[in-house]
Coordinates of C-alpha atoms and ligand atoms in Angstrom, one line a residue:
X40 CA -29.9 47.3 20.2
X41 CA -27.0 49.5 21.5
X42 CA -25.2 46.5 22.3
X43 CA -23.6 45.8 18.9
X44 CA -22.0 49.4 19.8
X45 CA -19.8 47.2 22.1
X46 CA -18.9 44.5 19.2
X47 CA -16.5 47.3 17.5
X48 CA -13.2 48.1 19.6
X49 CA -13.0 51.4 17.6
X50 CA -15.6 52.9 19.9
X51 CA -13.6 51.3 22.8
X52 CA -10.5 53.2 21.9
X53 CA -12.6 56.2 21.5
X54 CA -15.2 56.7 23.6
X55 CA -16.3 60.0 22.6
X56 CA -16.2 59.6 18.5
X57 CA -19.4 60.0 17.4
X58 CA -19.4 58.3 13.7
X59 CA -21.8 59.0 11.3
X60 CA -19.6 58.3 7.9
X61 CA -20.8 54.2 7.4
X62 CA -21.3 54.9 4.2
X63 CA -17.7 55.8 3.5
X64 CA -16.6 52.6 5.1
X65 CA -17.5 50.9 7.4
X66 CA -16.2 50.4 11.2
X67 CA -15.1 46.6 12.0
X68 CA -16.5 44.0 14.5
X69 CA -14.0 42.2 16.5
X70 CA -15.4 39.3 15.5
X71 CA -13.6 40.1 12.1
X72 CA -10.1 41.4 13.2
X73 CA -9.9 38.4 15.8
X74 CA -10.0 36.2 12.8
X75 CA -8.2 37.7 10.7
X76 CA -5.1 38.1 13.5
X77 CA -5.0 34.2 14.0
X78 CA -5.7 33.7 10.6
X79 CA -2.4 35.7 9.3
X80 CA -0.8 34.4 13.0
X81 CA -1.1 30.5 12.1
X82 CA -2.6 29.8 8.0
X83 CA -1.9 32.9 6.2
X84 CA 0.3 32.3 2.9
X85 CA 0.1 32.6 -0.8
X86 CA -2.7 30.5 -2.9
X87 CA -3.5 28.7 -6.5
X88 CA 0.2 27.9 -6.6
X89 CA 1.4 25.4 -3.8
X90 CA 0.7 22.3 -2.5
X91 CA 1.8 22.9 0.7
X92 CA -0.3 22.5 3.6
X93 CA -1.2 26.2 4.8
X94 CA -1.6 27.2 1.1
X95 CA -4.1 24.5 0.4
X96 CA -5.9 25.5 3.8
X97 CA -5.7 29.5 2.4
X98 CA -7.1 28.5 -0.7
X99 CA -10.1 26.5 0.5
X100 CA -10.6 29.7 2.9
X101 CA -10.1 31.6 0.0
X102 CA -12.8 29.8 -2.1
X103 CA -15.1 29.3 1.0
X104 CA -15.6 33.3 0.9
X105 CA -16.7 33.1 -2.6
X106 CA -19.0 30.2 -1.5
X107 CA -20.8 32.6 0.7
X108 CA -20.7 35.5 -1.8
X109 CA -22.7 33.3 -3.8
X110 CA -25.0 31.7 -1.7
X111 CA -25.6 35.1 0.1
X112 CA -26.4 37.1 -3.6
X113 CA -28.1 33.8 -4.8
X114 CA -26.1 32.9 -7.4
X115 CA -25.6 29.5 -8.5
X116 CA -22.1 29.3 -9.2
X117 CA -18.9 31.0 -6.8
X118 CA -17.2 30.8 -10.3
X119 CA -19.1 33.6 -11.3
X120 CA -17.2 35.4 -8.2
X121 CA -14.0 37.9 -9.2
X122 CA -13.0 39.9 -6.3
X123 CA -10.7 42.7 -7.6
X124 CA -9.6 45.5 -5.2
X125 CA -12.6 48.4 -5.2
X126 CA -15.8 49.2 -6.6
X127 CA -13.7 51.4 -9.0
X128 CA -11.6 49.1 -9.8
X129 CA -14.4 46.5 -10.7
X130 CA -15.8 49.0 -12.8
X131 CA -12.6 50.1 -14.2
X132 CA -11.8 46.5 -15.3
X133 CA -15.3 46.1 -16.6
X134 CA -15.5 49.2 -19.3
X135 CA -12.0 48.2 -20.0
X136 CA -12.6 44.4 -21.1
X137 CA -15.5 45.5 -22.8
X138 CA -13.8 47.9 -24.9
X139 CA -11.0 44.9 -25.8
X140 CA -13.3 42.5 -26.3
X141 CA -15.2 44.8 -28.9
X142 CA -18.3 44.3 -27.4
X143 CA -19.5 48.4 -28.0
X144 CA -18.1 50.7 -31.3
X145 CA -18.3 53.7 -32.5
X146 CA -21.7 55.3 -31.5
X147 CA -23.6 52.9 -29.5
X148 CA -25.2 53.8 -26.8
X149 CA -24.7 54.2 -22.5
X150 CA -27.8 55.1 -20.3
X151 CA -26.5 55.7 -16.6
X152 CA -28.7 57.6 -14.2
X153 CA -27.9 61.6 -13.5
X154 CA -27.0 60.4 -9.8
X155 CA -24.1 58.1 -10.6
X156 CA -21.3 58.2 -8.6
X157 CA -18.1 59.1 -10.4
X158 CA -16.4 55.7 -10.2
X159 CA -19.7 54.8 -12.7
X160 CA -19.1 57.6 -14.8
X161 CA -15.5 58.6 -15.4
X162 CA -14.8 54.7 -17.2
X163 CA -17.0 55.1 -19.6
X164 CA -16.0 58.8 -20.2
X165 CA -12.4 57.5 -21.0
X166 CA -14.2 55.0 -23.4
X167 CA -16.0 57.9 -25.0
X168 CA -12.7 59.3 -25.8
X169 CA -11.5 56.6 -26.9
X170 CA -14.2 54.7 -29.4
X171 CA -17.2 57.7 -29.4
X172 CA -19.3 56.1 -27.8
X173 CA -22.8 58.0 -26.6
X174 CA -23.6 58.8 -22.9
X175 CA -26.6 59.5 -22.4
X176 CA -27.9 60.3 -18.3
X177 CA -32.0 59.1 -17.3
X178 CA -33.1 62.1 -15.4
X179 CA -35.1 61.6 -11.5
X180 CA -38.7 62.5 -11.2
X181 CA -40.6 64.7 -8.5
X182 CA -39.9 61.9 -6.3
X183 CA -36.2 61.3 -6.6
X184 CA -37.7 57.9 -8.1
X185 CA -35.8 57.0 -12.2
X186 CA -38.0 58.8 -14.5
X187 CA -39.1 56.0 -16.3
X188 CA -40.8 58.1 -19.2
X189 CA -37.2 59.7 -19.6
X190 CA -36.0 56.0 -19.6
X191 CA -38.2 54.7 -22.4
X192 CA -37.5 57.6 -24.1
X193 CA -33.6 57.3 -23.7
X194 CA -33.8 53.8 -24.6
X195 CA -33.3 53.1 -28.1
X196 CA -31.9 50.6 -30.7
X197 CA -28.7 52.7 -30.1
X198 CA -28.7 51.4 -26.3
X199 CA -26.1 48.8 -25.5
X200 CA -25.5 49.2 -22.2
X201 CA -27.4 50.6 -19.4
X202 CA -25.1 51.1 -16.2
X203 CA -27.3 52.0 -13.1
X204 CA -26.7 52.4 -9.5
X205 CA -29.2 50.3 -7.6
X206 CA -29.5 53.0 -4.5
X207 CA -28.0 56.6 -5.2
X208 CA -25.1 57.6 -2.9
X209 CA -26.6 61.6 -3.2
X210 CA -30.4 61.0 -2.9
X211 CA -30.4 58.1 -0.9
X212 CA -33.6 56.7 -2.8
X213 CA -34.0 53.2 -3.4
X214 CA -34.2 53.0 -7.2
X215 CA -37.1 50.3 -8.5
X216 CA -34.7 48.5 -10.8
X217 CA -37.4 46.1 -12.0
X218 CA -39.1 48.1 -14.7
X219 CA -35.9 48.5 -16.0
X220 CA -35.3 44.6 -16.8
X221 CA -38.3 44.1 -17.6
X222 CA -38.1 46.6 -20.7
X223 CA -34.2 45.6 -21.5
X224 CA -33.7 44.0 -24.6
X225 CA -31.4 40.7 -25.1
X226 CA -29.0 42.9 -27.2
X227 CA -28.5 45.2 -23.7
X228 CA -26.3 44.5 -21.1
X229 CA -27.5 45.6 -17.6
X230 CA -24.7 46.6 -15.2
X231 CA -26.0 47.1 -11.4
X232 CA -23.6 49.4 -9.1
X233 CA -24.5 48.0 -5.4
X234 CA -22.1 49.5 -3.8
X235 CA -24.7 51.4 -1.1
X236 CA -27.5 48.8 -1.2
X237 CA -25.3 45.4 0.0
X238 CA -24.5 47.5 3.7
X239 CA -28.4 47.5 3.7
X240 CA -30.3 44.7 2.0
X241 CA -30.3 41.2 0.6
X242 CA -29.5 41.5 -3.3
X243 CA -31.2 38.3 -5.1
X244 CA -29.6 38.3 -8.0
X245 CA -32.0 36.1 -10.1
X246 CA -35.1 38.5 -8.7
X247 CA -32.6 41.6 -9.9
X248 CA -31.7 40.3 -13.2
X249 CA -29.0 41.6 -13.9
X250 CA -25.9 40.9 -16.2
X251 CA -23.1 42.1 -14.1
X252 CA -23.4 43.5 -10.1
X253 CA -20.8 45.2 -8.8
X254 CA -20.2 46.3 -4.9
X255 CA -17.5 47.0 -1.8
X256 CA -17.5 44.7 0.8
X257 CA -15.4 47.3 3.4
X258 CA -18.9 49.2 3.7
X259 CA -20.3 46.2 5.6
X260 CA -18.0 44.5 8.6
X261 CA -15.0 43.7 6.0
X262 CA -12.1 45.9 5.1
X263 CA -11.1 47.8 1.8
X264 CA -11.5 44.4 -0.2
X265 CA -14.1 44.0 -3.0
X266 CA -15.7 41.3 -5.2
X267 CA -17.8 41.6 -8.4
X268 CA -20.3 39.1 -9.3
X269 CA -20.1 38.7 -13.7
X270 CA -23.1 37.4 -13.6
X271 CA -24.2 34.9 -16.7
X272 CA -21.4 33.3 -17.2
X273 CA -21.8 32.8 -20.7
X274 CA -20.9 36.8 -20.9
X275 CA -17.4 35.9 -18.9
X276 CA -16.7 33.3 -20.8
X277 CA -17.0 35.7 -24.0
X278 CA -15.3 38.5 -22.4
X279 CA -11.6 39.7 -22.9
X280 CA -9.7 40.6 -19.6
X281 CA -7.9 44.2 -19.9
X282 CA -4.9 42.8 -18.4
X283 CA -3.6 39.7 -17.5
X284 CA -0.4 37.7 -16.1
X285 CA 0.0 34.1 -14.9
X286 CA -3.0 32.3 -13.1
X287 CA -5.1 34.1 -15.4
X288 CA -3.1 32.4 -18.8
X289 CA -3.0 28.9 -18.4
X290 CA -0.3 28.0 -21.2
X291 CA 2.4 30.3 -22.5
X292 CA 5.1 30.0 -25.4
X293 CA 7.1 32.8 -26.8
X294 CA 4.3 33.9 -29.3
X295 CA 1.1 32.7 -27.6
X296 CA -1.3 32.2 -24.7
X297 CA -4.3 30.7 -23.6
X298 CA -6.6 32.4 -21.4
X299 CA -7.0 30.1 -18.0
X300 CA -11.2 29.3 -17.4
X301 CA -13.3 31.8 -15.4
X302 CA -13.0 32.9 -12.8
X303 CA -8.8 32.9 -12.8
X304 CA -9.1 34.6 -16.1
X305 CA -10.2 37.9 -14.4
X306 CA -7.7 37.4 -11.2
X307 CA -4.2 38.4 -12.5
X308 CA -2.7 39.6 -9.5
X309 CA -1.6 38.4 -6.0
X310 CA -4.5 38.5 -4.1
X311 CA -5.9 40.0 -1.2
X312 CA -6.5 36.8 0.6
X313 CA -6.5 37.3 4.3
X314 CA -9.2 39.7 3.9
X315 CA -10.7 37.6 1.3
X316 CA -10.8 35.0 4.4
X317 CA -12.1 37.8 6.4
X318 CA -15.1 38.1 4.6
X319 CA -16.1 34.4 6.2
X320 CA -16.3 36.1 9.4
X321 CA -18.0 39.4 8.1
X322 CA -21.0 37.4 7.1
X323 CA -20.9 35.2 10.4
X324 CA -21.6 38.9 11.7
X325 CA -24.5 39.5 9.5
X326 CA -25.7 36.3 10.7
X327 CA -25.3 36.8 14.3
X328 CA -27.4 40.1 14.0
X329 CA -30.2 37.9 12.1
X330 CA -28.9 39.0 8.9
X331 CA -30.7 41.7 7.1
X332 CA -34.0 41.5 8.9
X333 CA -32.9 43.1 12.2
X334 CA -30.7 45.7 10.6
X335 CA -33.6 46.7 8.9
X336 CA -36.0 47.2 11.8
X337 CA -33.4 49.2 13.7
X338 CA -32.7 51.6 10.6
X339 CA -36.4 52.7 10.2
X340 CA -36.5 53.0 13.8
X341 CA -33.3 55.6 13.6
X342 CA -35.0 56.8 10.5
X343 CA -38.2 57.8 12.1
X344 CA -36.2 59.0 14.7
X345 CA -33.6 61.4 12.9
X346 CA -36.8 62.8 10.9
X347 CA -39.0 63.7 13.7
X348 CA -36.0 65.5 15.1
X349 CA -35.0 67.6 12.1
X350 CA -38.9 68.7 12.0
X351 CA -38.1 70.7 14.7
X352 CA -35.3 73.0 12.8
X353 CA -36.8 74.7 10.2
X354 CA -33.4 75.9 8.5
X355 CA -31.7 72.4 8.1
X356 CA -32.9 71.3 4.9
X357 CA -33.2 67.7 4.0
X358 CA -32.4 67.4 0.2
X359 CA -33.8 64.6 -1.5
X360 CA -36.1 62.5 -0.5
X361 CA -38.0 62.4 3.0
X362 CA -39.6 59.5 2.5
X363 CA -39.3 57.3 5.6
X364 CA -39.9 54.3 3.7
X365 CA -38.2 53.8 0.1
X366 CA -34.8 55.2 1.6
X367 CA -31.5 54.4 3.5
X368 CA -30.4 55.6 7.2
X369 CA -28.7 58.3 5.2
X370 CA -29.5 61.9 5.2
X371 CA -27.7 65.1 3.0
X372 CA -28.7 68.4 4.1
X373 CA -27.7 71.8 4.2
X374 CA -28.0 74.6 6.4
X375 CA -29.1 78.3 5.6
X376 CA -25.8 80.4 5.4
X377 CA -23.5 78.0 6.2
X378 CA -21.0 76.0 3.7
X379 CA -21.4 72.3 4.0
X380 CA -17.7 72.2 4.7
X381 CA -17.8 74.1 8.0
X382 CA -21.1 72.6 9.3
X383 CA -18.3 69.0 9.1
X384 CA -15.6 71.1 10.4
X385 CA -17.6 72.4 13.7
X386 CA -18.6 69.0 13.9
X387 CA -15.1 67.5 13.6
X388 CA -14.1 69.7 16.2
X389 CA -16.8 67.8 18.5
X390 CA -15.4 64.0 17.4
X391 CA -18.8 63.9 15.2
X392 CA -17.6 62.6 12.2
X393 CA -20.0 63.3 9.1
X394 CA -19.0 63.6 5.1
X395 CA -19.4 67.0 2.7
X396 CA -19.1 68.2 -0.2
X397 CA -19.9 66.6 -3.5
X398 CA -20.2 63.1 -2.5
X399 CA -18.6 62.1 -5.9
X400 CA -21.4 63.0 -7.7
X401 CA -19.7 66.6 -8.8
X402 CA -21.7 66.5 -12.5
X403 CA -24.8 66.4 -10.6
X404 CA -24.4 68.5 -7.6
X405 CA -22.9 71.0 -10.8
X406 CA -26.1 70.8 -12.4
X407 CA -28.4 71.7 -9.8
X408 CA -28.9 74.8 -7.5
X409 CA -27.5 73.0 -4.3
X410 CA -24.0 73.2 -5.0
X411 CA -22.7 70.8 -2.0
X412 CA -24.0 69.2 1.1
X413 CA -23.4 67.1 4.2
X414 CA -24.1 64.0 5.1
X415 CA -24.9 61.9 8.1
X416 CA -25.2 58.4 7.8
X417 CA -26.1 55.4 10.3
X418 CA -25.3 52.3 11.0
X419 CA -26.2 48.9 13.4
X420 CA -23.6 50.4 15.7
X421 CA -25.1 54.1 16.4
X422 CA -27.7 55.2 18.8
X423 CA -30.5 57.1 19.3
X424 CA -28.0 58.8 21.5
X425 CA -25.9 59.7 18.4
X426 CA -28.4 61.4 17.0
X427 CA -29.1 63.5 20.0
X428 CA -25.3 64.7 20.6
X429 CA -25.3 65.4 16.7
X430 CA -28.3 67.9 16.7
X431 CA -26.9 69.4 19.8
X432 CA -24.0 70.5 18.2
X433 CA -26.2 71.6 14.9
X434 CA -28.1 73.7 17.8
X435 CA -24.8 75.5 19.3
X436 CA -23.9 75.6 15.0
X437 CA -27.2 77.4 14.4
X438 CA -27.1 80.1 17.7
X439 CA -23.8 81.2 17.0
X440 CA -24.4 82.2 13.3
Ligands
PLP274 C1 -22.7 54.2 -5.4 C2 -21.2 54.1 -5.3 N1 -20.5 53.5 -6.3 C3 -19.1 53.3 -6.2 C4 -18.4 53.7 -5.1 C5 -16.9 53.5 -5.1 O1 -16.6 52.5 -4.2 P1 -15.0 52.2 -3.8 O2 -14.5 53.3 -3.0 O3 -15.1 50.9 -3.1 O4 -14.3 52.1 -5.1 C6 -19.1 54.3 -4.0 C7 -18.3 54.7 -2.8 O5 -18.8 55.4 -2.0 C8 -20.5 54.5 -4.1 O6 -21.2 55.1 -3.1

């Protein structure tokens, strides 16, 4: 297994970091920046516009990727494909062209969970502001789990919209999303925030049944490039980009415009398109590691493994779940007496790179009794080895107190 280690030149370039941030962002296989080097080196050029010959072959790259994005989230269509910069972003451009397109008013409803990340919060906050609208947050039971009775209760004819992250970036639980569609009404749209499960798991989108998926393809093997999937096109079609400019307009006179068909009607800008292409050879990666299967059986391993070791230290406390099963390779914790920000400073100082503080989840963490945490989180490329060097150093952390 440690041989994937070898497939990302970071850790050749650095032979001592220890990185445990993955689910920050991802490191990058060379599989990936190979590509994308001969890509910009001999094709790379701008697309939808020319008819030249290395723009036609960037575009047919360019829709390849969304091809895969497809196939790979089992959607029917790559039309249904928008890739905008960032989770954020997608989010961003979501509430936004709901609000224009007058699809909530003044008090309807928004469920999200009380573990969303801010980038699935703070939208919908400005369109609070802005139309007062309701937000209303579905609590966790003992089990870190939705509380589904909180849910049902939540859920009323005032509910338009219910906004949920599919695997919490704080708890690290794998939410059950299915009860949820299966209770949604047709007058509900049902937004799914991906952007922690995709590093981990296939996402069927017709098993999910969702309206509109959103995730961030730089946490798996790609860089700091994003699609969202609108699911349904019908819902596209009736939806109002926020903002728009040529490509996305297909006629223009001095006093009118015509919106251009989906998908160009949500891709304004320039885009990103070498590492739009890139994403080809990201998921050539996922491939060549058996795609999700393998990653899988080497995260309970580390799982199991990273559990049995913090048995052993009774003052490291695991918050959240420590279930071995319905959970990510992630793990928050804090330690008796110590502020989460100098447990990742002593750790910095020994090229062990973790993440703390609020994990942009600062309502919640300000709502509870744990105030912060750090994190450690795992990917295809760390080793039991990791692991070891990491409590080490929580050891030497722990004896000079
Ligand atoms: C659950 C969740 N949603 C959204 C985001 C925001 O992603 P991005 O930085 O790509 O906008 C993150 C990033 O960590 C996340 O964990």
């Amino acid at each position: 297994m440690s041989n994937f280690r070898e497939d990302f030149p970071i850790f050749k370039n650095n032979p001592n970091l220890i990185y445990l941030d993955s689910t920050a962002t991802s490191q990058k296989p060379s599989l990936v920046m190979d590509w994308l080097k001969n890509y910009l080196e001999t094709t790379y050029s701008s697309i939808h516009r020319w008819l030249y010959d290395i723009s036609e072959k960037s575009e047919k790259l360019y829709n390849d990727s969304k091809k895969k994005v497809a196939k790979f989230i089992w959607t029917d269509s790559y039309k249904e494909i928008i890739y905008t910069y960032n989770s954020t972003y997608a989010i961003n451009l979501l509430t936004s062209s709901i609000w224009l397109s007058k699809q909530l008013k003044k008090w309807d409803k928004v469920l999200l969970t009380e573990v969303e990340h801010n980038a699935n919060i703070i939208p919908w906050l400005i369109l609070r502001e802005n139309i007062w609208i309701d937000i209303e947050y579905v609590k966790l039971d003992r089990n870190y789990n939705l509380d589904l009775d909180d849910f049902k209760n939540k859920y009323d004819e005032k509910v338009k919209i219910i906004s949920f992250t599919h695997v919490s970036n704080v708890t690290w639980q794998i939410f059950d999303l299915e009860e949820i569609w299966k209770s949604k009404r047709d007058d509900t749209i049902f937004i799914v925030d991906a952007s922690q499960s995709i590093p981990h798991m296939q996402i069927n989108i017709k098993k999910m049944n969702c309206d509109y998926l959103f995730f961030t393809w730089h946490k798996v093997f790609a860089d700091t490039w994003i699609w969202v999937l609108w699911w349904k096109e019908k819902l596209l079609k009736e939806l109002k980009p926020s903002f728009s400019w040529w490509w996305a307009i297909s006629s223009v006179g001095d006093n009118c415009f015509t919106y251009a068909k989906i998908p160009d009607k949500f891709e304004a800008w320039t885009q990103n398109i070498s590492w739009a292409v890139s994403l080809l050879k990201a998921f050539e990666y996922i491939e060549y590691i058996w795609w999700y299967e393998v990653l899988e059986k080497y995260e309970n391993e580390l799982v199991e493994y990273f559990l049995d070791k913090l048995k052993k230290y009774k003052n490291i406390k695991l918050i959240w779940s420590n279930d071995s099963k319905n959970r990510l390779w992630v793990f928050s914790m804090v330690i008796e007496w110590f502020h989460s920000n100098d447990v990742a400073d002593l750790l910095a100082d020994n090229n062990i790179a973790v993440r703390s503080w609020k994990h942009c989840a600062h309502s919640f963490f300000d709502n509870i009794w744990i105030k912060h945490s750090f994190r450690v989180s795992l990917y295809i490329y760390n080793t039991k080895d990791d692991i070891d060097s990491f409590f080490n150093i929580i050891i030497k952390i722990l004896n000079n107190k």
